[in-house]
Amino acid sequence: HLSKVENAGPQDLVGIYGDLAEIIGVDNVVVIYKHFKGQQVSFPTRLYSKDFIVEQAISDKSQPIKKLATKYGYSERRLRQIIQEKK
């Protein structure tokens, strides 16, 4: 039943909530708060799953493996290993 206070801005929120509000807005922070309050959340350095990255590497043969590795934050060697593991 918590909703955004009409005139509340990012500066009115505590810590990380204020930081998030500057990026995604107070309304979206309220949604996140409702779903995750009281929990400790960490964000992995990798955004995409290995399966997704392998699919991209296989489906986009026009891009060199080096460019794909850089795009997704892997070394070229590690990306080749991941592709081999998934085959």
mmCIF file of C-alpha atoms in Angstrom:
data_model
loop_
_atom_site.group_PDB
_atom_site.id
_atom_site.type_symbol
_atom_site.label_atom_id
_atom_site.label_comp_id
_atom_site.label_asym_id
_atom_site.label_seq_id
_atom_site.Cartn_x
_atom_site.Cartn_y
_atom_site.Cartn_z
ATOM 1 C CA HIS A 1 0.000 0.000 0.000
ATOM 2 C CA LEU A 2 3.096 2.187 -0.075
ATOM 3 C CA SER A 3 3.095 4.619 -2.968
ATOM 4 C CA LYS A 4 5.212 7.539 -4.038
ATOM 5 C CA VAL A 5 4.775 10.666 -1.994
ATOM 6 C CA GLU A 6 3.849 13.351 -4.504
ATOM 7 C CA ASN A 7 6.765 15.680 -3.820
ATOM 8 C CA ALA A 8 9.430 13.186 -2.727
ATOM 9 C CA GLY A 9 12.608 13.309 -4.783
ATOM 10 C CA PRO A 10 15.787 11.215 -4.864
ATOM 11 C CA GLN A 11 17.323 13.420 -2.167
ATOM 12 C CA ASP A 12 14.492 12.416 0.187
ATOM 13 C CA LEU A 13 15.284 8.700 0.035
ATOM 14 C CA VAL A 14 17.789 6.799 2.173
ATOM 15 C CA GLY A 15 21.180 5.748 0.763
ATOM 16 C CA ILE A 16 21.006 3.378 -2.160
ATOM 17 C CA TYR A 17 17.325 4.178 -2.723
ATOM 18 C CA GLY A 18 18.251 7.788 -3.462
ATOM 19 C CA ASP A 19 21.016 6.680 -5.819
ATOM 20 C CA LEU A 20 18.620 4.373 -7.655
ATOM 21 C CA ALA A 21 15.949 7.078 -7.833
ATOM 22 C CA GLU A 22 18.367 9.377 -9.645
ATOM 23 C CA ILE A 23 18.821 6.682 -12.294
ATOM 24 C CA ILE A 24 15.359 5.128 -12.642
ATOM 25 C CA GLY A 25 12.998 7.502 -10.826
ATOM 26 C CA VAL A 26 11.253 7.428 -7.465
ATOM 27 C CA ASP A 27 8.216 5.473 -8.750
ATOM 28 C CA ASN A 28 10.431 2.608 -9.944
ATOM 29 C CA VAL A 29 12.372 2.631 -6.675
ATOM 30 C CA VAL A 30 9.095 2.213 -4.791
ATOM 31 C CA VAL A 31 8.356 -0.883 -6.917
ATOM 32 C CA ILE A 32 11.818 -2.303 -6.155
ATOM 33 C CA TYR A 33 11.380 -1.471 -2.480
ATOM 34 C CA LYS A 34 8.050 -3.303 -2.320
ATOM 35 C CA HIS A 35 9.519 -6.443 -3.870
ATOM 36 C CA PHE A 36 12.949 -6.587 -2.243
ATOM 37 C CA LYS A 37 12.842 -4.623 1.055
ATOM 38 C CA GLY A 38 14.770 -6.320 3.813
ATOM 39 C CA GLN A 39 16.792 -8.438 1.396
ATOM 40 C CA GLN A 40 20.418 -8.014 0.542
ATOM 41 C CA VAL A 41 20.814 -7.848 -3.220
ATOM 42 C CA SER A 42 24.084 -8.090 -5.108
ATOM 43 C CA PHE A 43 24.530 -7.490 -8.800
ATOM 44 C CA PRO A 44 26.891 -9.904 -10.593
ATOM 45 C CA THR A 45 29.475 -8.353 -12.885
ATOM 46 C CA ARG A 46 28.073 -10.411 -15.765
ATOM 47 C CA LEU A 47 24.693 -9.330 -17.117
ATOM 48 C CA TYR A 48 24.111 -12.038 -19.732
ATOM 49 C CA SER A 49 24.002 -15.803 -19.228
ATOM 50 C CA LYS A 50 26.646 -18.004 -20.809
ATOM 51 C CA ASP A 51 23.933 -19.657 -22.919
ATOM 52 C CA PHE A 52 22.923 -16.280 -24.368
ATOM 53 C CA ILE A 53 26.516 -15.331 -25.144
ATOM 54 C CA VAL A 54 27.190 -18.672 -26.861
ATOM 55 C CA GLU A 55 24.019 -18.230 -28.940
ATOM 56 C CA GLN A 56 25.193 -14.766 -29.966
ATOM 57 C CA ALA A 57 28.633 -16.069 -30.906
ATOM 58 C CA ILE A 58 27.161 -18.921 -32.950
ATOM 59 C CA SER A 59 24.418 -16.891 -34.636
ATOM 60 C CA ASP A 60 26.555 -13.843 -35.452
ATOM 61 C CA LYS A 61 29.458 -15.318 -37.383
ATOM 62 C CA SER A 62 30.110 -11.910 -38.988
ATOM 63 C CA GLN A 63 31.560 -10.529 -35.744
ATOM 64 C CA PRO A 64 35.055 -11.655 -34.784
ATOM 65 C CA ILE A 65 35.289 -13.592 -31.513
ATOM 66 C CA LYS A 66 37.591 -10.881 -30.147
ATOM 67 C CA LYS A 67 34.914 -8.223 -30.628
ATOM 68 C CA LEU A 68 32.227 -10.404 -29.008
ATOM 69 C CA ALA A 69 34.518 -11.165 -26.066
ATOM 70 C CA THR A 70 35.098 -7.457 -25.478
ATOM 71 C CA LYS A 71 31.395 -6.670 -25.885
ATOM 72 C CA TYR A 72 30.382 -9.158 -23.174
ATOM 73 C CA GLY A 73 33.333 -8.620 -20.825
ATOM 74 C CA TYR A 74 35.260 -11.835 -21.391
ATOM 75 C CA SER A 75 38.744 -12.562 -22.621
ATOM 76 C CA GLU A 76 38.888 -14.107 -26.076
ATOM 77 C CA ARG A 77 40.339 -17.299 -24.584
ATOM 78 C CA ARG A 78 37.583 -17.570 -21.969
ATOM 79 C CA LEU A 79 34.841 -16.996 -24.548
ATOM 80 C CA ARG A 80 36.284 -19.790 -26.696
ATOM 81 C CA GLN A 81 36.281 -22.058 -23.595
ATOM 82 C CA ILE A 82 32.652 -21.241 -22.855
ATOM 83 C CA ILE A 83 31.657 -21.996 -26.449
ATOM 84 C CA GLN A 84 33.499 -25.336 -26.293
ATOM 85 C CA GLU A 85 31.837 -26.237 -22.975
ATOM 86 C CA LYS A 86 28.379 -25.579 -24.424
ATOM 87 C CA LYS A 87 28.936 -27.666 -27.552
#
